C-alpha cells in the first residue's frame, strides 16, 4: 500500500484522496466495460465468445489479452465484478502506472499459461485470472516491500478471499479454469517482485534485489 502522497509529472503531487478517487473511477469504469462487452456479446449472438483462448492453436495467441475482458454470460461477469472492483481498487492505490504494469503482466502471463496448459478443446475467457493475480499481488507486496500497511492489507485480503481462492484452484471443479486461476496467482506474486519499491519510498524497481 502507498504512503501519504505520490508524484507524477513536473511538480504535481497526488494526495491520498486524489489517488483513491482515481483508483475508484478506474475500477468502476473497468467493471462497467466488462458489462457493456457482455451486453454486446449477447446482442451479437455471442459472437465475442470466439475471442476466448483455445489452447495450443497459434492463431489463438491474439486472444490472450481480449479474453481477460470477456465472459460467458451475465452470471459469469457478475461473479467477477465485486472481487475485481475491490482488489483492483486496492492495487491501484499504489499508483496507476504501477497498477497498469501489474495488470499487463498478469493478463499476458495468465493468457499464455492458459494457452499452454489448458485441456484441448476448451475455450477460456473471463477476468478471474486477473482477479487471482491481483489477490496474489496484494497478498505478498507488503512483505516484499516491508511496508506495514501493505502487510495489513494483504492479511485482510487473505482473510476475506483466501478460502474462495483456494477453492478456485481445485482441479475437480467442472467448467472452471483452475489452470487460469493458478497461473494468474503465480503471475501476481511475481509481479509484486517486478514492481517492488524500497521501503523508504524509492522509485519503481524491476529485477534486481533491494
Short mmCIF file of C-alpha atoms in Angstrom, two decimals:
data_model
loop_
_atom_site.label_atom_id
_atom_site.label_comp_id
_atom_site.label_asym_id
_atom_site.label_seq_id
_atom_site.Cartn_x
_atom_site.Cartn_y
_atom_site.Cartn_z
CA UNK A 1 0.00 0.00 0.00
CA UNK A 2 1.26 3.51 -0.71
CA UNK A 3 2.45 6.16 1.63
CA UNK A 4 0.99 9.63 2.14
CA UNK A 5 1.49 11.03 -1.34
CA UNK A 6 2.76 10.20 -4.77
CA UNK A 7 4.09 12.29 -7.61
CA UNK A 8 3.80 12.35 -11.36
CA UNK A 9 4.83 14.90 -13.91
CA UNK A 10 6.59 18.13 -13.04
CA UNK A 11 5.73 19.41 -9.60
CA UNK A 12 2.37 17.64 -9.38
CA UNK A 13 1.77 15.83 -6.10
CA UNK A 14 -1.12 13.43 -5.65
CA UNK A 15 -2.79 13.25 -2.25
CA UNK A 16 -4.26 10.08 -0.79
CA UNK A 17 -7.76 11.31 -1.52
CA UNK A 18 -7.00 12.09 -5.15
CA UNK A 19 -5.31 8.74 -5.58
CA UNK A 20 -8.26 6.88 -4.04
CA UNK A 21 -10.73 8.76 -6.25
CA UNK A 22 -8.68 7.99 -9.36
CA UNK A 23 -8.47 4.30 -8.41
CA UNK A 24 -12.21 4.14 -7.73
CA UNK A 25 -13.07 5.77 -11.08
CA UNK A 26 -10.69 3.47 -12.93
CA UNK A 27 -12.12 0.28 -11.48
CA UNK A 28 -15.73 1.43 -11.83
CA UNK A 29 -15.02 2.11 -15.49
CA UNK A 30 -13.26 -1.24 -15.89
CA UNK A 31 -16.17 -3.21 -14.43
CA UNK A 32 -18.67 -1.17 -16.48
CA UNK A 33 -16.69 -2.07 -19.60
CA UNK A 34 -16.98 -5.78 -18.79
CA UNK A 35 -20.76 -5.45 -18.52
CA UNK A 36 -21.00 -3.47 -21.75
CA UNK A 37 -18.95 -6.09 -23.55
CA UNK A 38 -21.24 -8.84 -22.27
CA UNK A 39 -24.29 -6.89 -23.44
CA UNK A 40 -22.65 -6.56 -26.86
CA UNK A 41 -21.87 -10.28 -26.83
CA UNK A 42 -25.50 -11.18 -26.15
CA UNK A 43 -26.80 -8.76 -28.80
CA UNK A 44 -24.37 -10.23 -31.35
CA UNK A 45 -25.49 -13.79 -30.68
CA UNK A 46 -22.39 -14.47 -28.56
CA UNK A 47 -20.01 -13.64 -31.37
CA UNK A 48 -17.45 -12.33 -28.86
CA UNK A 49 -17.11 -15.76 -27.26
CA UNK A 50 -14.80 -16.60 -30.13
CA UNK A 51 -12.19 -14.31 -28.59
CA UNK A 52 -11.67 -16.76 -25.74
CA UNK A 53 -8.45 -18.79 -25.66
CA UNK A 54 -8.38 -22.20 -27.33
CA UNK A 55 -5.18 -23.96 -26.17
CA UNK A 56 -2.14 -24.54 -28.38
CA UNK A 57 -3.63 -23.08 -31.55
CA UNK A 58 -1.13 -20.46 -32.77
CA UNK A 59 -3.91 -18.30 -34.19
CA UNK A 60 -5.40 -18.02 -30.68
CA UNK A 61 -2.41 -16.12 -29.29
CA UNK A 62 -4.02 -12.86 -30.44
CA UNK A 63 -6.84 -13.57 -27.96
CA UNK A 64 -4.57 -13.69 -24.88
CA UNK A 65 -5.44 -10.12 -23.88
CA UNK A 66 -9.05 -9.79 -25.13
CA UNK A 67 -10.08 -12.97 -23.31
CA UNK A 68 -9.49 -11.26 -19.94
CA UNK A 69 -12.29 -8.79 -20.72
CA UNK A 70 -14.92 -11.23 -22.00
CA UNK A 71 -17.31 -13.56 -20.17
CA UNK A 72 -19.70 -16.39 -20.86
CA UNK A 73 -22.98 -14.88 -19.65
CA UNK A 74 -24.12 -12.29 -17.14
CA UNK A 75 -23.77 -14.67 -14.19
CA UNK A 76 -20.10 -15.07 -15.08
CA UNK A 77 -19.38 -11.34 -15.24
CA UNK A 78 -21.44 -10.74 -12.08
CA UNK A 79 -19.35 -13.26 -10.15
CA UNK A 80 -16.17 -11.44 -11.16
CA UNK A 81 -17.35 -7.86 -10.73
CA UNK A 82 -17.08 -7.35 -6.96
CA UNK A 83 -13.69 -9.02 -6.41
CA UNK A 84 -12.22 -7.23 -9.43
CA UNK A 85 -13.61 -3.90 -8.23
CA UNK A 86 -12.26 -4.27 -4.69
CA UNK A 87 -8.92 -5.94 -5.40
CA UNK A 88 -8.27 -3.66 -8.37
CA UNK A 89 -9.03 -0.59 -6.26
CA UNK A 90 -6.62 -1.67 -3.54
CA UNK A 91 -3.87 -2.44 -6.04
CA UNK A 92 -4.43 0.83 -7.92
CA UNK A 93 -3.87 2.83 -4.73
CA UNK A 94 -0.15 2.18 -5.27
CA UNK A 95 -0.22 4.30 -8.44
CA UNK A 96 -1.98 3.98 -11.78
CA UNK A 97 1.13 3.43 -13.89
CA UNK A 98 2.35 0.76 -11.47
CA UNK A 99 -1.10 -0.83 -11.50
CA UNK A 100 -1.13 -0.86 -15.31
CA UNK A 101 2.20 -2.72 -15.35
CA UNK A 102 0.93 -5.25 -12.79
CA UNK A 103 -2.29 -5.89 -14.73
CA UNK A 104 -0.45 -6.19 -18.05
CA UNK A 105 1.98 -8.72 -16.59
CA UNK A 106 -0.81 -10.78 -15.05
CA UNK A 107 -3.08 -10.73 -18.11
CA UNK A 108 -0.35 -11.70 -20.57
CA UNK A 109 1.22 -14.36 -18.33
CA UNK A 110 -2.17 -15.82 -17.44
CA UNK A 111 -3.34 -15.90 -21.05
CA UNK A 112 -0.16 -17.59 -22.21
CA UNK A 113 -0.41 -20.07 -19.34
CA UNK A 114 -3.99 -20.94 -20.27
CA UNK A 115 -2.93 -21.34 -23.91
CA UNK A 116 -0.14 -23.71 -22.88
CA UNK A 117 -1.68 -25.94 -20.22
CA UNK A 118 -5.48 -25.89 -20.50
CA UNK A 119 -7.16 -29.04 -21.83
CA UNK A 120 -7.59 -29.38 -25.58
CA UNK A 121 -10.94 -28.33 -26.98
CA UNK A 122 -11.69 -25.81 -24.23
CA UNK A 123 -12.42 -22.10 -24.64
CA UNK A 124 -11.33 -19.90 -21.72
CA UNK A 125 -12.30 -16.29 -21.05
CA UNK A 126 -13.03 -14.07 -18.08
CA UNK A 127 -11.41 -11.78 -15.54
CA UNK A 128 -10.86 -14.46 -12.92
CA UNK A 129 -7.21 -14.99 -13.88
CA UNK A 130 -6.58 -11.29 -13.32
CA UNK A 131 -8.51 -11.42 -10.05
CA UNK A 132 -6.37 -14.29 -8.78
CA UNK A 133 -3.31 -12.34 -9.90
CA UNK A 134 -4.35 -9.20 -8.02
CA UNK A 135 -5.09 -11.36 -4.98
CA UNK A 136 -1.57 -12.81 -5.12
CA UNK A 137 -0.04 -9.38 -5.69
CA UNK A 138 -1.81 -7.82 -2.70
CA UNK A 139 -1.07 -10.86 -0.57
CA UNK A 140 2.71 -10.53 -0.83
CA UNK A 141 3.57 -6.99 -1.91
CA UNK A 142 3.56 -5.62 1.64
CA UNK A 143 6.04 -8.29 2.73
CA UNK A 144 8.19 -7.80 -0.39
CA UNK A 145 8.38 -4.04 0.19
CA UNK A 146 8.44 -4.28 4.01
CA UNK A 147 5.51 -1.91 4.37
CA UNK A 148 3.36 -2.48 7.49
CA UNK A 149 0.22 -1.06 5.88
CA UNK A 150 0.70 -3.28 2.85
CA UNK A 151 1.19 -6.32 5.08
CA UNK A 152 -2.03 -5.47 6.92
CA UNK A 153 -3.88 -5.10 3.61
CA UNK A 154 -2.55 -8.47 2.45
CA UNK A 155 -3.69 -10.18 5.64
CA UNK A 156 -7.13 -8.59 5.30
CA UNK A 157 -7.41 -9.72 1.68
CA UNK A 158 -6.36 -13.24 2.72
CA UNK A 159 -8.96 -13.32 5.50
CA UNK A 160 -11.80 -12.24 3.18
CA UNK A 161 -10.97 -14.09 -0.04
CA UNK A 162 -8.42 -16.73 0.94
CA UNK A 163 -10.92 -19.57 1.26
CA UNK A 164 -12.63 -18.92 -2.05
CA UNK A 165 -9.31 -18.54 -3.85
CA UNK A 166 -8.06 -21.87 -2.52
CA UNK A 167 -11.30 -23.47 -3.69
CA UNK A 168 -10.81 -21.92 -7.12
CA UNK A 169 -7.52 -23.79 -7.50
CA UNK A 170 -9.16 -27.21 -7.12
CA UNK A 171 -8.89 -29.27 -10.35
CA UNK A 172 -12.20 -31.02 -9.58
CA UNK A 173 -14.44 -28.06 -10.42
CA UNK A 174 -16.42 -28.50 -13.62
CA UNK A 175 -16.46 -25.64 -16.09
CA UNK A 176 -13.83 -23.65 -14.17
CA UNK A 177 -10.32 -22.96 -15.46
CA UNK A 178 -8.26 -23.81 -12.41
CA UNK A 179 -5.23 -23.57 -14.70
CA UNK A 180 -6.03 -19.92 -15.37
CA UNK A 181 -6.53 -19.29 -11.67
CA UNK A 182 -3.23 -20.91 -10.75
CA UNK A 183 -1.19 -19.14 -13.42
CA UNK A 184 -2.84 -15.83 -12.53
CA UNK A 185 -1.99 -16.28 -8.86
CA UNK A 186 1.66 -17.08 -9.63
CA UNK A 187 1.86 -14.14 -12.04
CA UNK A 188 0.51 -11.78 -9.40
CA UNK A 189 3.08 -12.89 -6.86
CA UNK A 190 5.83 -12.48 -9.45
CA UNK A 191 4.54 -9.01 -10.33
CA UNK A 192 4.98 -7.94 -6.70
CA UNK A 193 8.72 -8.56 -7.08
CA UNK A 194 8.95 -6.96 -10.53
CA UNK A 195 7.41 -3.63 -9.46
CA UNK A 196 8.56 -3.54 -5.85
CA UNK A 197 9.54 -0.27 -4.20
CA UNK A 198 12.05 0.39 -1.48
CA UNK A 199 10.59 0.83 2.00
CA UNK A 200 11.80 4.42 2.02
CA UNK A 201 9.56 5.29 -0.91
CA UNK A 202 12.03 4.91 -3.76
CA UNK A 203 11.05 4.69 -7.39
CA UNK A 204 9.80 1.58 -9.15
CA UNK A 205 12.37 -1.18 -9.31
CA UNK A 206 12.43 -4.04 -11.75
CA UNK A 207 14.53 -7.15 -11.38
CA UNK A 208 17.47 -6.63 -9.03
CA UNK A 209 17.09 -7.37 -5.32
CA UNK A 210 16.83 -4.48 -2.88
#
